[in-house]
Tab-separated table of C-alpha atoms (C1' of nucleotides) in Angstrom:
chain	number	residue	atom	x	y	z
Z	137	MET	CA	0.000	0.000	0.000
Z	138	GLY	CA	1.274	3.444	-0.849
Z	139	ARG	CA	1.850	6.205	1.583
Z	140	ALA	CA	-1.140	8.304	2.439
Z	141	PRO	CA	-0.651	11.932	1.451
Z	142	CYS	CA	0.052	14.238	4.355
Z	143	CYS	CA	-2.594	16.657	3.162
Z	144	ASP	CA	-5.135	17.257	0.453
Z	145	LYS	CA	-2.780	18.306	-2.308
Z	146	THR	CA	-5.523	19.833	-4.359
Z	147	ASN	CA	-6.591	22.125	-1.608
Z	148	VAL	CA	-3.290	23.549	-0.460
Z	149	LYS	CA	-1.523	26.635	-1.630
Z	150	LYS	CA	1.969	26.313	-2.943
Z	151	GLY	CA	4.749	28.727	-3.717
Z	152	PRO	CA	6.030	31.770	-1.882
Z	153	TRP	CA	4.428	32.776	1.362
Z	154	SER	CA	2.587	36.070	1.641
Z	155	SER	CA	3.226	38.404	4.543
Z	156	GLU	CA	-0.304	37.697	5.808
Z	157	GLU	CA	0.380	33.981	5.919
Z	158	ASP	CA	3.673	34.589	7.651
Z	159	ALA	CA	2.004	36.786	10.249
Z	160	LYS	CA	-0.724	34.216	10.914
Z	161	LEU	CA	1.712	31.387	11.354
Z	162	LYS	CA	4.116	33.371	13.476
Z	163	GLU	CA	1.441	34.734	15.732
Z	164	TYR	CA	-0.101	31.336	16.315
Z	165	ILE	CA	3.127	29.502	17.041
Z	166	GLU	CA	4.378	32.231	19.346
Z	167	LYS	CA	1.105	32.054	21.244
Z	168	TYR	CA	0.348	28.349	21.313
Z	169	GLY	CA	3.404	26.551	19.989
Z	170	THR	CA	3.188	23.915	17.316
Z	171	GLY	CA	1.142	21.574	19.457
Z	172	GLY	CA	3.423	18.770	18.391
Z	173	ASN	CA	1.531	18.285	15.189
Z	174	TRP	CA	2.473	20.199	12.114
Z	175	ILE	CA	-0.067	18.447	9.951
Z	176	ALA	CA	-2.971	19.705	12.027
Z	177	LEU	CA	-1.512	23.178	12.467
Z	178	PRO	CA	-2.592	24.856	9.209
Z	179	GLN	CA	-6.200	23.829	9.771
Z	180	LYS	CA	-6.168	25.318	13.238
Z	181	ILE	CA	-4.827	28.602	11.921
Z	182	GLY	CA	-6.950	28.585	8.831
Z	183	LEU	CA	-4.036	28.453	6.439
Z	184	LYS	CA	-4.377	26.679	3.137
Z	185	ARG	CA	-0.925	25.226	3.447
Z	186	CYS	CA	0.536	21.800	3.911
Z	187	GLY	CA	1.806	21.098	7.416
Z	188	LYS	CA	5.221	20.373	6.053
Z	189	SER	CA	5.258	23.700	4.327
Z	190	CYS	CA	4.363	25.445	7.597
Z	191	ARG	CA	7.085	23.642	9.414
Z	192	LEU	CA	9.639	24.597	6.802
Z	193	ARG	CA	8.530	28.192	6.755
Z	194	TRP	CA	8.769	28.447	10.504
Z	195	LEU	CA	12.106	26.692	10.849
Z	196	ASN	CA	13.817	28.383	7.955
Z	197	TYR	CA	12.377	31.833	8.046
Z	198	LEU	CA	9.978	32.852	10.815
Z	199	ARG	CA	11.663	31.326	13.835
Z	200	PRO	CA	13.345	33.938	16.025
Z	201	ASN	CA	17.082	34.661	15.752
Z	202	ILE	CA	17.436	33.379	12.231
Z	203	LYS	CA	20.369	34.835	10.353
Z	204	HIS	CA	20.319	35.126	6.590
Z	205	GLY	CA	23.330	35.614	4.354
Z	206	GLY	CA	26.551	37.277	5.401
Z	207	PHE	CA	28.445	34.167	6.317
Z	208	SER	CA	31.650	34.959	8.145
Z	209	GLU	CA	35.058	33.511	7.381
Z	210	GLU	CA	34.828	31.462	10.534
Z	211	GLU	CA	31.468	30.050	9.520
Z	212	ASP	CA	32.908	29.229	6.100
Z	213	ASN	CA	35.705	27.314	7.737
Z	214	ILE	CA	33.365	25.418	9.990
Z	215	ILE	CA	31.107	24.449	7.112
Z	216	CYS	CA	33.973	23.390	4.856
Z	217	SER	CA	35.708	21.455	7.555
Z	218	LEU	CA	32.594	19.700	8.716
Z	219	TYR	CA	31.538	18.911	5.188
Z	220	ILE	CA	34.909	17.343	4.547
Z	221	SER	CA	34.610	15.441	7.780
Z	222	ILE	CA	31.027	14.278	7.853
Z	223	GLY	CA	29.579	15.061	4.462
Z	224	SER	CA	26.233	16.586	3.722
Z	225	ARG	CA	24.703	16.181	7.125
Z	226	TRP	CA	23.382	19.680	7.083
Z	227	SER	CA	21.368	19.481	10.235
Z	228	ILE	CA	24.459	18.529	12.214
Z	229	ILE	CA	26.466	21.270	10.573
Z	230	ALA	CA	23.688	23.764	11.196
Z	231	ALA	CA	23.656	22.804	14.847
Z	232	GLN	CA	27.172	24.180	15.107
Z	233	LEU	CA	26.192	27.530	13.669
Z	234	PRO	CA	23.651	29.319	15.831
Z	235	GLY	CA	21.015	31.126	13.844
Z	236	ARG	CA	21.777	29.255	10.658
Z	237	THR	CA	19.386	26.762	9.133
Z	238	ASP	CA	20.334	23.576	7.381
Z	239	ASN	CA	18.625	24.845	4.255
Z	240	ASP	CA	20.636	28.040	4.302
Z	241	ILE	CA	23.894	26.236	4.794
Z	242	LYS	CA	23.035	23.723	2.113
Z	243	ASN	CA	22.290	26.502	-0.342
Z	244	TYR	CA	25.393	28.392	0.648
Z	245	TRP	CA	27.538	25.317	0.194
Z	246	ASN	CA	26.023	24.382	-3.143
Z	247	THR	CA	26.160	27.844	-4.629
Z	248	ARG	CA	29.338	29.279	-3.219
Z	249	LEU	CA	31.532	27.268	-0.919
Z	250	LYS	CA	31.775	24.240	-3.165
Z	251	LYS	CA	32.951	26.403	-6.014
Z	252	LYS	CA	35.363	28.199	-3.775
Z	253	LEU	CA	36.792	24.888	-2.738
Z	254	LEU	CA	36.972	23.624	-6.290
Z	255	GLY	CA	38.587	26.840	-7.372
Z	256	ARG	CA	41.248	26.372	-4.792
Z	257	ARG	CA	41.721	22.824	-5.908
Z	258	LYS	CA	42.166	23.839	-9.519
Z	259	GLN	CA	44.612	26.528	-8.507
Z	260	SER	CA	46.508	23.937	-6.584
Z	261	GLN	CA	46.647	21.633	-9.585
Z	262	ALA	CA	47.783	24.481	-11.775
Z	263	ASN	CA	50.537	25.259	-9.347
Z	264	ARG	CA	51.627	21.679	-9.369
Z	265	LEU	CA	51.619	21.484	-13.127
Z	266	SER	CA	53.607	24.676	-13.422
Z	267	GLY	CA	56.226	23.171	-11.150
Z	268	ASN	CA	55.814	25.383	-8.134
Z	269	SER	CA	57.787	24.665	-5.046
Z	270	SER	CA	56.545	22.236	-2.473
Z	271	GLN	CA	56.061	25.123	-0.111
Z	272	ASP	CA	53.779	26.777	-2.617
Z	273	GLN	CA	51.841	23.600	-2.931
Z	274	LYS	CA	51.518	23.299	0.777
Z	275	GLU	CA	50.233	26.805	1.026
Z	276	SER	CA	48.013	26.545	-1.988
Z	277	ASN	CA	45.389	24.406	-0.430
Z	278	GLY	CA	44.763	22.312	2.591
Z	279	ILE	CA	42.331	20.197	0.651
Z	280	GLU	CA	45.110	19.025	-1.607
Z	281	THR	CA	46.761	17.037	1.089
Z	282	LEU	CA	43.626	15.817	2.741
Z	283	SER	CA	42.993	12.200	2.066
Z	284	ASN	CA	42.050	8.793	3.312
Z	285	SER	CA	39.828	9.437	6.273
Z	286	ALA	CA	37.732	11.976	8.020
Z	287	ILE	CA	39.893	11.944	11.087
Z	288	GLU	CA	43.104	12.213	9.199
Z	289	ARG	CA	41.706	15.060	7.199
Z	290	LEU	CA	40.610	16.748	10.322
Z	291	GLN	CA	44.045	16.413	11.822
Z	292	LEU	CA	45.722	17.588	8.678
Z	293	HIS	CA	43.361	20.490	8.630
Z	294	MET	CA	44.385	21.297	12.132
Z	295	GLN	CA	47.985	20.968	11.101
Z	296	LEU	CA	47.416	23.546	8.426
Z	297	GLN	CA	45.643	25.750	10.902
Z	298	SER	CA	48.652	25.520	13.121
Z	299	LEU	CA	50.796	26.974	10.381
Z	300	GLU	CA	48.594	29.993	10.453
Z	301	ASN	CA	48.169	30.050	14.183
Z	302	PRO	CA	51.337	29.586	16.217
Z	303	ASN	CA	49.287	28.986	19.343
Z	304	PHE	CA	48.115	25.755	17.886
Z	305	SER	CA	50.689	23.028	18.361
Z	306	GLN	CA	52.143	21.326	15.328
Z	307	TYR	CA	50.855	17.839	14.738
Z	308	ASP	CA	53.542	15.223	14.762
Z	309	HIS	CA	52.662	11.823	13.332
Z	310	ASN	CA	55.300	10.107	15.391
Z	311	ASN	CA	54.300	11.861	18.548
Z	312	PRO	CA	50.626	12.534	18.422
Z	313	PRO	CA	49.743	15.399	20.700
Z	314	MET	CA	48.584	14.570	24.169
Z	315	TRP	CA	45.282	16.061	25.030
Z	316	PRO	CA	44.748	18.884	25.575
Z	317	CYS	CA	46.459	20.624	22.768
Z	318	LYS	CA	44.949	24.055	22.608
Z	319	LEU	CA	42.110	24.034	20.141
Z	320	ASN	CA	40.861	27.127	18.500
Z	321	PRO	CA	37.090	27.564	18.505
Z	322	ILE	CA	36.679	26.089	15.056
Z	323	GLN	CA	38.672	23.006	15.836
Z	324	GLU	CA	36.885	22.664	19.120
Z	325	LYS	CA	33.560	22.785	17.394
Z	326	MET	CA	34.682	20.249	14.841
Z	327	MET	CA	35.888	17.859	17.490
Z	328	GLN	CA	32.672	18.286	19.402
Z	329	THR	CA	30.627	17.618	16.346
Z	330	LEU	CA	32.616	14.628	15.247
Z	331	GLN	CA	32.360	13.318	18.730
Z	332	LEU	CA	28.630	13.803	18.820
Z	333	VAL	CA	28.298	12.149	15.444
Z	334	ASN	CA	30.396	9.246	16.533
Z	335	GLU	CA	28.633	9.029	19.825
Z	336	SER	CA	25.270	8.808	18.237
Z	337	SER	CA	26.282	6.259	15.668
Z	338	ASN	CA	29.053	4.192	17.114
Z	339	PRO	CA	30.023	3.681	20.720
Z	340	LEU	CA	33.376	2.334	19.652
Z	341	MET	CA	34.288	5.614	18.070
Z	342	LEU	CA	33.285	7.465	21.176
Z	343	GLN	CA	35.800	5.410	23.035
Z	344	ASN	CA	38.512	6.533	20.742
Z	345	PHE	CA	37.680	10.167	21.014
Z	346	SER	CA	36.652	10.537	24.596
Z	347	PRO	CA	38.801	11.769	27.441
Z	348	ALA	CA	41.486	9.263	28.171
Z	349	THR	CA	44.447	10.894	29.728
Z	350	PRO	CA	44.431	12.704	33.066
Z	351	GLN	CA	45.298	15.893	31.200
Z	352	LYS	CA	42.281	15.488	28.989
Z	353	VAL	CA	40.017	14.812	31.935
Z	354	GLU	CA	41.367	17.872	33.655
Z	355	TYR	CA	40.830	19.927	30.559
Z	356	TYR	CA	37.232	18.851	30.364
Z	357	GLU	CA	36.632	19.377	34.042
Z	358	GLN	CA	38.135	22.830	34.007
Z	359	SER	CA	36.490	23.880	30.823
Z	360	ASN	CA	33.890	26.602	31.014
Z	361	ASN	CA	32.408	25.337	27.811
Z	362	PRO	CA	29.042	23.802	28.694
Z	363	VAL	CA	29.163	21.591	25.621
Z	364	LEU	CA	32.496	20.164	26.655
Z	365	GLN	CA	31.256	19.756	30.194
Z	366	GLN	CA	28.182	17.959	29.068
Z	367	GLU	CA	30.214	15.832	26.744
Z	368	TYR	CA	32.584	14.974	29.538
Z	369	ASN	CA	29.758	14.072	31.882
Z	370	SER	CA	28.080	11.903	29.315
Z	371	SER	CA	31.269	10.094	28.401
Z	372	MET	CA	32.058	9.535	32.055
Z	373	SER	CA	28.629	8.112	32.695
Z	374	SER	CA	29.023	5.980	29.621
Z	375	MET	CA	32.188	4.573	31.155
Z	376	MET	CA	30.409	3.866	34.374
Z	377	ILE	CA	27.667	2.073	32.558
Z	378	ASN	CA	30.159	-0.040	30.701
Z	379	GLY	CA	32.069	-0.693	33.898
Z	380	MET	CA	35.330	0.383	32.340
Z	381	GLU	CA	37.966	2.192	34.280
Z	382	ASN	CA	40.107	3.208	31.373
Z	383	PRO	CA	38.470	2.061	28.195
Z	384	MET	CA	40.085	4.582	25.927
Z	385	GLY	CA	42.581	3.739	23.292
Z	386	ASN	CA	44.747	6.075	21.305
Z	387	ILE	CA	44.448	6.997	17.703
Z	388	ASN	CA	47.547	5.933	15.923
Z	389	ILE	CA	48.035	7.280	12.466
Z	390	ASN	CA	50.704	5.588	10.482
Z	391	PRO	CA	52.068	8.261	8.177
Z	392	ASP	CA	53.227	5.705	5.640
Z	393	SER	CA	49.888	4.071	5.372
Z	394	SER	CA	46.650	5.261	3.917
Z	395	SER	CA	44.717	3.587	6.637
Z	396	LEU	CA	43.806	4.796	10.025
Z	397	VAL	CA	44.383	2.157	12.621
Z	398	LEU	CA	42.402	2.263	15.786
Z	399	GLU	CA	44.175	0.713	18.675
Z	400	SER	CA	42.712	-0.173	21.992
Z	401	ASP	CA	43.580	-2.496	24.809
Z	402	GLY	CA	41.893	-5.205	22.864
Z	403	GLY	CA	44.248	-4.817	19.921
Z	404	ILE	CA	43.635	-3.431	16.464
Z	405	GLN	CA	40.003	-2.753	15.718
Z	406	GLN	CA	38.247	-2.712	12.442
Z	407	PRO	CA	37.168	0.765	11.413
Z	408	SER	CA	33.558	1.407	12.220
Z	409	MET	CA	30.856	1.299	9.606
Z	410	GLU	CA	30.429	5.000	10.095
Z	411	LEU	CA	34.066	5.628	9.477
Z	412	GLN	CA	34.085	3.404	6.432
Z	413	GLN	CA	31.181	5.338	5.045
Z	414	CYS	CA	33.084	8.460	5.802
Z	415	TRP	CA	36.039	7.137	3.837
Z	416	ALA	CA	33.864	6.182	0.947
Z	417	PHE	CA	32.467	9.657	0.935
Z	418	GLN	CA	35.931	11.105	1.139
Z	419	ALA	CA	36.946	9.090	-1.889
Z	420	GLU	CA	34.012	10.539	-3.751
Z	421	MET	CA	34.889	14.000	-2.615
Z	422	GLU	CA	38.471	13.454	-3.600
Z	423	GLU	CA	37.355	12.363	-7.027
Z	424	LEU	CA	35.081	15.338	-7.307
Z	425	LEU	CA	37.815	17.659	-6.238
Z	426	SER	CA	40.375	16.137	-8.525
Z	427	ASN	CA	37.884	16.601	-11.338
Z	428	LYS	CA	38.250	13.066	-12.583
Z	429	GLY	CA	34.719	13.155	-13.856
Z	430	ALA	CA	35.322	16.055	-16.207
Z	431	THR	CA	35.175	13.868	-19.245
Z	432	PRO	CA	31.933	11.973	-19.192
Z	433	LEU	CA	32.024	8.279	-19.740
Z	434	GLU	CA	29.754	7.048	-22.433
Z	435	GLY	CA	26.258	7.752	-21.388
Z	436	GLN	CA	27.374	9.317	-18.185
Z	437	MET	CA	27.840	12.903	-17.170
Z	438	SER	CA	29.848	14.567	-14.533
Z	439	GLU	CA	27.964	17.047	-12.473
Z	440	PHE	CA	30.096	19.922	-13.616
Z	441	ASP	CA	30.512	19.122	-17.210
Z	442	CYS	CA	27.339	17.687	-18.539
Z	443	PHE	CA	26.504	18.405	-22.140
Z	444	LYS	CA	30.138	18.995	-22.807
Z	445	ASP	CA	29.654	18.250	-26.451
Z	446	MET	CA	27.203	16.901	-28.930
Z	447	HIS	CA	28.683	13.478	-28.812
Z	448	ALA	CA	28.042	13.160	-25.150
Z	449	VAL	CA	24.493	14.368	-25.543
Z	450	LYS	CA	23.848	11.898	-28.271
Z	451	ASN	CA	25.229	8.999	-26.350
Z	452	ASN	CA	23.022	9.909	-23.503
Z	453	ILE	CA	19.982	9.245	-25.578
Z	454	SER	CA	20.214	5.708	-24.279
Z	455	TRP	CA	18.551	6.970	-21.127
Z	456	TRP	CA	15.400	7.221	-23.096
Z	457	SER	CA	15.026	3.510	-23.164
Z	458	ASN	CA	12.428	1.901	-21.002
Z	459	GLU	CA	15.100	0.088	-19.064
Z	460	PHE	CA	16.535	3.368	-18.042
Z	461	GLU	CA	13.192	4.544	-16.907
Z	462	ALA	CA	12.843	1.487	-14.745
Z	463	ASN	CA	16.212	2.120	-13.203
Z	464	SER	CA	15.892	5.784	-12.689
Z	465	ALA	CA	12.432	5.614	-11.294
Z	466	SER	CA	13.796	4.205	-8.102
Z	467	SER	CA	16.989	6.132	-7.914
Z	468	ASN	CA	18.034	9.713	-7.878
Z	469	SER	CA	21.636	9.116	-8.657
Z	470	TRP	CA	23.554	8.712	-11.827
Z	471	ASP	CA	25.084	5.382	-12.469
Z	472	SER	CA	25.880	3.173	-15.362
Z	473	ASN	CA	22.926	0.836	-14.914
Z	474	GLY	CA	20.878	2.541	-17.554
Z	475	ILE	CA	23.580	2.611	-20.149
Z	476	HIS	CA	23.164	0.484	-23.220
Z	477	ASP	CA	25.216	-0.147	-26.244
Z	478	HIS	CA	25.860	2.557	-28.717
Z	479	LYS	CA	23.782	0.994	-31.513
Z	480	GLU	CA	20.712	1.052	-29.367
Z	481	SER	CA	21.412	4.653	-28.488
Z	482	GLU	CA	21.620	5.499	-32.144
Z	483	MET	CA	18.317	3.766	-32.862
Z	484	LYS	CA	16.577	5.554	-30.066
Z	485	PHE	CA	18.058	8.775	-31.227
Z	486	GLN	CA	16.840	8.326	-34.754
Z	487	GLU	CA	13.467	7.087	-33.672
Z	488	ILE	CA	12.703	9.744	-31.156
Z	489	VAL	CA	14.530	12.841	-32.209
Z	490	GLN	CA	13.925	12.272	-35.889
Z	491	GLY	CA	17.273	13.772	-36.582
Z	492	ARG	CA	18.453	15.046	-39.899
Z	493	ARG	CA	21.473	16.990	-40.905
Z	494	MET	CA	21.676	20.427	-42.359
Z	495	VAL	CA	24.331	22.989	-43.024
Z	496	ARG	CA	24.228	26.366	-41.396
Z	497	GLY	CA	26.972	28.899	-41.861
Z	498	GLY	CA	29.334	26.294	-43.214
Z	499	GLU	CA	28.832	24.200	-40.126
Z	500	GLU	CA	27.006	20.920	-40.276
Z	501	THR	CA	24.359	20.885	-37.642
Z	502	GLU	CA	22.235	18.016	-36.544
Z	503	MET	CA	18.615	18.924	-36.178
Z	504	GLY	CA	15.963	17.434	-34.021
Z	505	ILE	CA	12.752	18.259	-32.279
Z	506	PHE	CA	13.374	19.420	-28.810
Z	507	LEU	CA	11.243	18.239	-25.951
Z	508	GLY	CA	10.863	20.979	-23.446
Z	509	THR	CA	8.583	19.502	-20.850
Z	510	ASN	CA	9.463	18.438	-17.395
Z	511	GLU	CA	8.217	15.292	-15.747
Z	512	LYS	CA	4.968	16.979	-14.825
Z	513	GLY	CA	4.343	17.613	-18.475
Z	514	LYS	CA	4.775	21.329	-17.986
Z	515	VAL	CA	5.817	22.947	-21.226
Z	516	ASP	CA	8.520	25.508	-21.316
Z	517	ASN	CA	7.520	28.072	-23.896
Z	518	HIS	CA	10.488	30.255	-23.493
Z	519	TYR	CA	11.852	29.598	-26.930
Z	520	GLY	CA	9.047	29.562	-29.420
Z	521	THR	CA	6.447	27.540	-31.196
Z	522	GLU	CA	5.231	24.028	-30.922
Z	523	GLY	CA	6.918	21.321	-32.890
Z	524	SER	CA	9.827	23.452	-34.015
Z	525	GLU	CA	13.021	21.916	-35.009
Z	526	VAL	CA	16.096	22.821	-33.119
Z	527	PRO	CA	19.721	22.095	-33.637
Z	528	VAL	CA	20.387	19.263	-31.280
Z	529	LYS	CA	23.277	21.138	-29.816
Z	530	ASN	CA	20.824	23.858	-29.040
Z	531	VAL	CA	19.003	21.495	-26.755
Z	532	ARG	CA	21.831	22.238	-24.456
Z	533	THR	CA	21.261	25.958	-24.789
Z	534	ILE	CA	17.580	25.619	-24.064
Z	535	HIS	CA	18.294	23.350	-21.217
Z	536	ASN	CA	20.713	25.921	-19.857
Z	537	HIS	CA	18.305	28.722	-20.084
Z	538	THR	CA	15.408	27.100	-18.428
Z	539	THR	CA	16.908	24.713	-16.019
Z	540	GLN	CA	20.484	25.722	-15.326
Z	541	PHE	CA	23.424	24.201	-17.035
Z	542	SER	CA	24.722	21.934	-14.354
Z	543	ARG	CA	21.465	20.263	-13.494
Z	544	SER	CA	21.889	16.932	-15.117
Z	545	CYS	CA	18.891	15.643	-13.248
Z	546	LYS	CA	16.654	18.015	-15.132
Z	547	TRP	CA	17.883	16.621	-18.383
Z	548	ARG	CA	16.906	13.236	-17.112
Z	549	THR	CA	13.397	14.347	-16.223
Z	550	ILE	CA	13.011	15.771	-19.676
Z	551	ASN	CA	13.978	12.424	-21.075
Z	552	LEU	CA	11.679	10.645	-18.709
Z	553	SER	CA	8.853	12.793	-19.874
Z	554	LEU	CA	9.501	11.626	-23.374
Z	555	ILE	CA	9.511	8.030	-22.230
Z	556	THR	CA	6.183	8.591	-20.558
Z	557	ARG	CA	4.723	10.024	-23.730
Z	558	LYS	CA	6.152	7.211	-25.727
Z	559	LYS	CA	4.504	4.684	-23.467
Z	560	GLU	CA	1.247	6.552	-23.714
Z	561	ALA	CA	1.568	6.432	-27.454
Z	562	GLN	CA	2.105	2.692	-27.346
Z	563	THR	CA	-0.840	2.186	-25.048
Z	564	LEU	CA	-3.153	4.342	-27.098
Z	565	ASN	CA	-1.774	2.984	-30.336
Z	566	MET	CA	-0.979	6.395	-31.670
Z	567	SER	CA	2.077	7.945	-33.199
Z	568	LEU	CA	4.638	9.470	-30.963
Z	569	ASN	CA	4.100	12.812	-32.620
Z	570	GLU	CA	0.432	12.706	-31.735
Z	571	ALA	CA	1.190	11.740	-28.180
Z	572	MET	CA	3.676	14.526	-27.995
Z	573	LYS	CA	1.224	17.141	-29.161
Z	574	GLY	CA	1.483	20.119	-26.922
Z	575	CYS	CA	4.591	18.804	-25.306
Z	576	TRP	CA	7.256	19.696	-27.780
Z	577	GLY	CA	9.482	22.456	-26.726
Z	578	ARG	CA	9.158	25.781	-28.405
Z	579	ILE	CA	11.783	27.549	-30.353
Z	580	LYS	CA	11.417	31.203	-30.989
Z	581	GLN	CA	11.315	32.196	-34.610
Z	582	LYS	CA	14.014	34.665	-33.897
Z	583	ASN	CA	16.239	31.883	-32.800
Z	584	SER	CA	16.040	30.247	-36.192
Z	585	TYR	CA	19.078	28.635	-37.694
R	134	DA	C1'	16.923	46.200	-26.460
R	135	DA	C1'	17.043	41.453	-26.930
R	136	DT	C1'	19.010	37.414	-25.780
R	137	DG	C1'	21.968	34.273	-23.229
R	138	DT	C1'	24.275	32.731	-18.983
R	139	DC	C1'	24.720	32.102	-14.405
R	140	DA	C1'	23.860	32.727	-9.303
R	141	DT	C1'	20.837	32.693	-5.612
R	142	DC	C1'	17.475	31.015	-2.481
R	143	DA	C1'	12.783	29.810	-0.918
R	144	DA	C1'	10.124	26.077	-1.359
R	145	DC	C1'	8.866	21.461	-2.778
R	146	DC	C1'	9.370	16.433	-2.836
R	147	DG	C1'	10.270	11.828	-1.464
R	148	DC	C1'	12.322	8.898	1.664
R	149	DG	C1'	13.556	6.736	6.000
R	150	DA	C1'	13.133	6.938	10.898
R	151	DA	C1'	10.486	7.495	14.846
R	152	DA	C1'	6.315	7.512	17.187
R	153	DG	C1'	1.733	6.132	17.698
R	154	DT	C1'	-2.144	2.733	17.366
I	61	DG	C1'	4.526	-7.365	15.104
I	62	DA	C1'	2.053	-4.918	11.564
I	63	DC	C1'	0.421	-0.957	10.031
I	64	DT	C1'	-0.290	4.150	9.908
I	65	DT	C1'	0.966	8.769	10.762
I	66	DT	C1'	4.157	12.332	11.480
I	67	DC	C1'	8.623	14.328	11.499
I	68	DG	C1'	13.048	15.562	9.848
I	69	DC	C1'	16.389	15.457	6.423
I	70	DG	C1'	18.709	15.983	2.124
I	71	DG	C1'	18.187	16.438	-2.775
I	72	DT	C1'	16.109	19.033	-6.191
I	73	DT	C1'	13.430	22.588	-8.525
I	74	DG	C1'	11.603	26.952	-10.265
I	75	DA	C1'	11.388	31.864	-10.027
I	76	DT	C1'	13.916	35.705	-10.224
I	77	DG	C1'	17.449	38.920	-10.923
I	78	DA	C1'	22.128	40.395	-12.160
I	79	DC	C1'	25.358	40.467	-15.471
I	80	DA	C1'	27.375	39.457	-20.119
I	81	DT	C1'	27.094	39.423	-25.028
DNA sequence: AATGTCATCAACCGCGAAAGT
DNA sequence: GACTTTCGCGGTTGATGACAT
């Protein structure tokens, strides 16, 4: 049985909130609270909104002490560092930044910080290629040297921080610092967060990050930081529960090895599931950062370089097959499952796009009919009239204009829409063109080639 | 001025987890 | 234990505006 809808979709308003709606919601929640039931809330207030929408509006916008924009350098560092360490767990990251919402941070990361990071990475690569000194490379980017594990990255990050901040002791692989080394607020926050993450997901990891040495205990006890205090108390009580006097091991990083070995009294432990996931993520991040995906594999696109050329677009036609639909219907991610051989791609291309070749300005251009609908069947009329032909390479341009260049997913939904129409056509025993009526993208006359 | 490109961000959607029955 | 409802999260989208050509 499918999930029951949270509200009557036909009877709820969507889109931007008006100031009246905001005022109603704010006033009610400030007076009575949410009542522990967001779904029932809009009815009580008399708002024609979905409960989820109310919740989102309150949490991301109306709630008191929300900050918008103007991220500080320190906040940038925290976000970057935590993202590198724990990935896209925005709610956890947001918890470290008072007044910031997960949505805000997510947007900020996706639109700015990620690019900043990638920019630094590229600069670093350029430096390396141009034969800059090792010192230059070291200075160029902390990300460059980060690898292998969240913890190692974190420590390397701290190492880099120490170069900038003499108060922060240099990390020495052979002599790992005894706690407490003086952490700056960012590092402290990161450690706290990692600890909380580990605590919530893996008791073993907590053991490896909790106070072990007398110095560390003293540091916690003397700390005025309520978070540290609380953390200390909880880890102490955890010890009591487990009946362990000194359960903590040390983290031993072997500088010659890519692996992080966790040692405890019981010997070498396998890395936790959480940590392994972290590593897997790091590998992905590393790949992303090193731009390995810049040249799409056949039928596959990198997030930052989709539609790189006609050839790639054409090969991607294989997504239009029914098999691809079946695969993609249950997954939001790109993979190679929906990729079929090139011949099939060609056939689909010919069959669906009805391509032909023409010469324009001395340049041979492949023409096709562009489909400009999204998966809801909504037509984008930005470019002109129904059924127009468009240079296939222009599909990319249209796609750019209406849906943003880097959104490969949108391209997929466009394709899926075509699949849907094609199926309809099969079911109704009609031609694809008939089924597509009203759904072809529009190309402005002015844009004619 | 028209068109094209890109950035931004509020809001939506679907999913899994948690809580309730 | 099975099923339903609600919450919270992260991914994604669409509208809009700034800037470039």
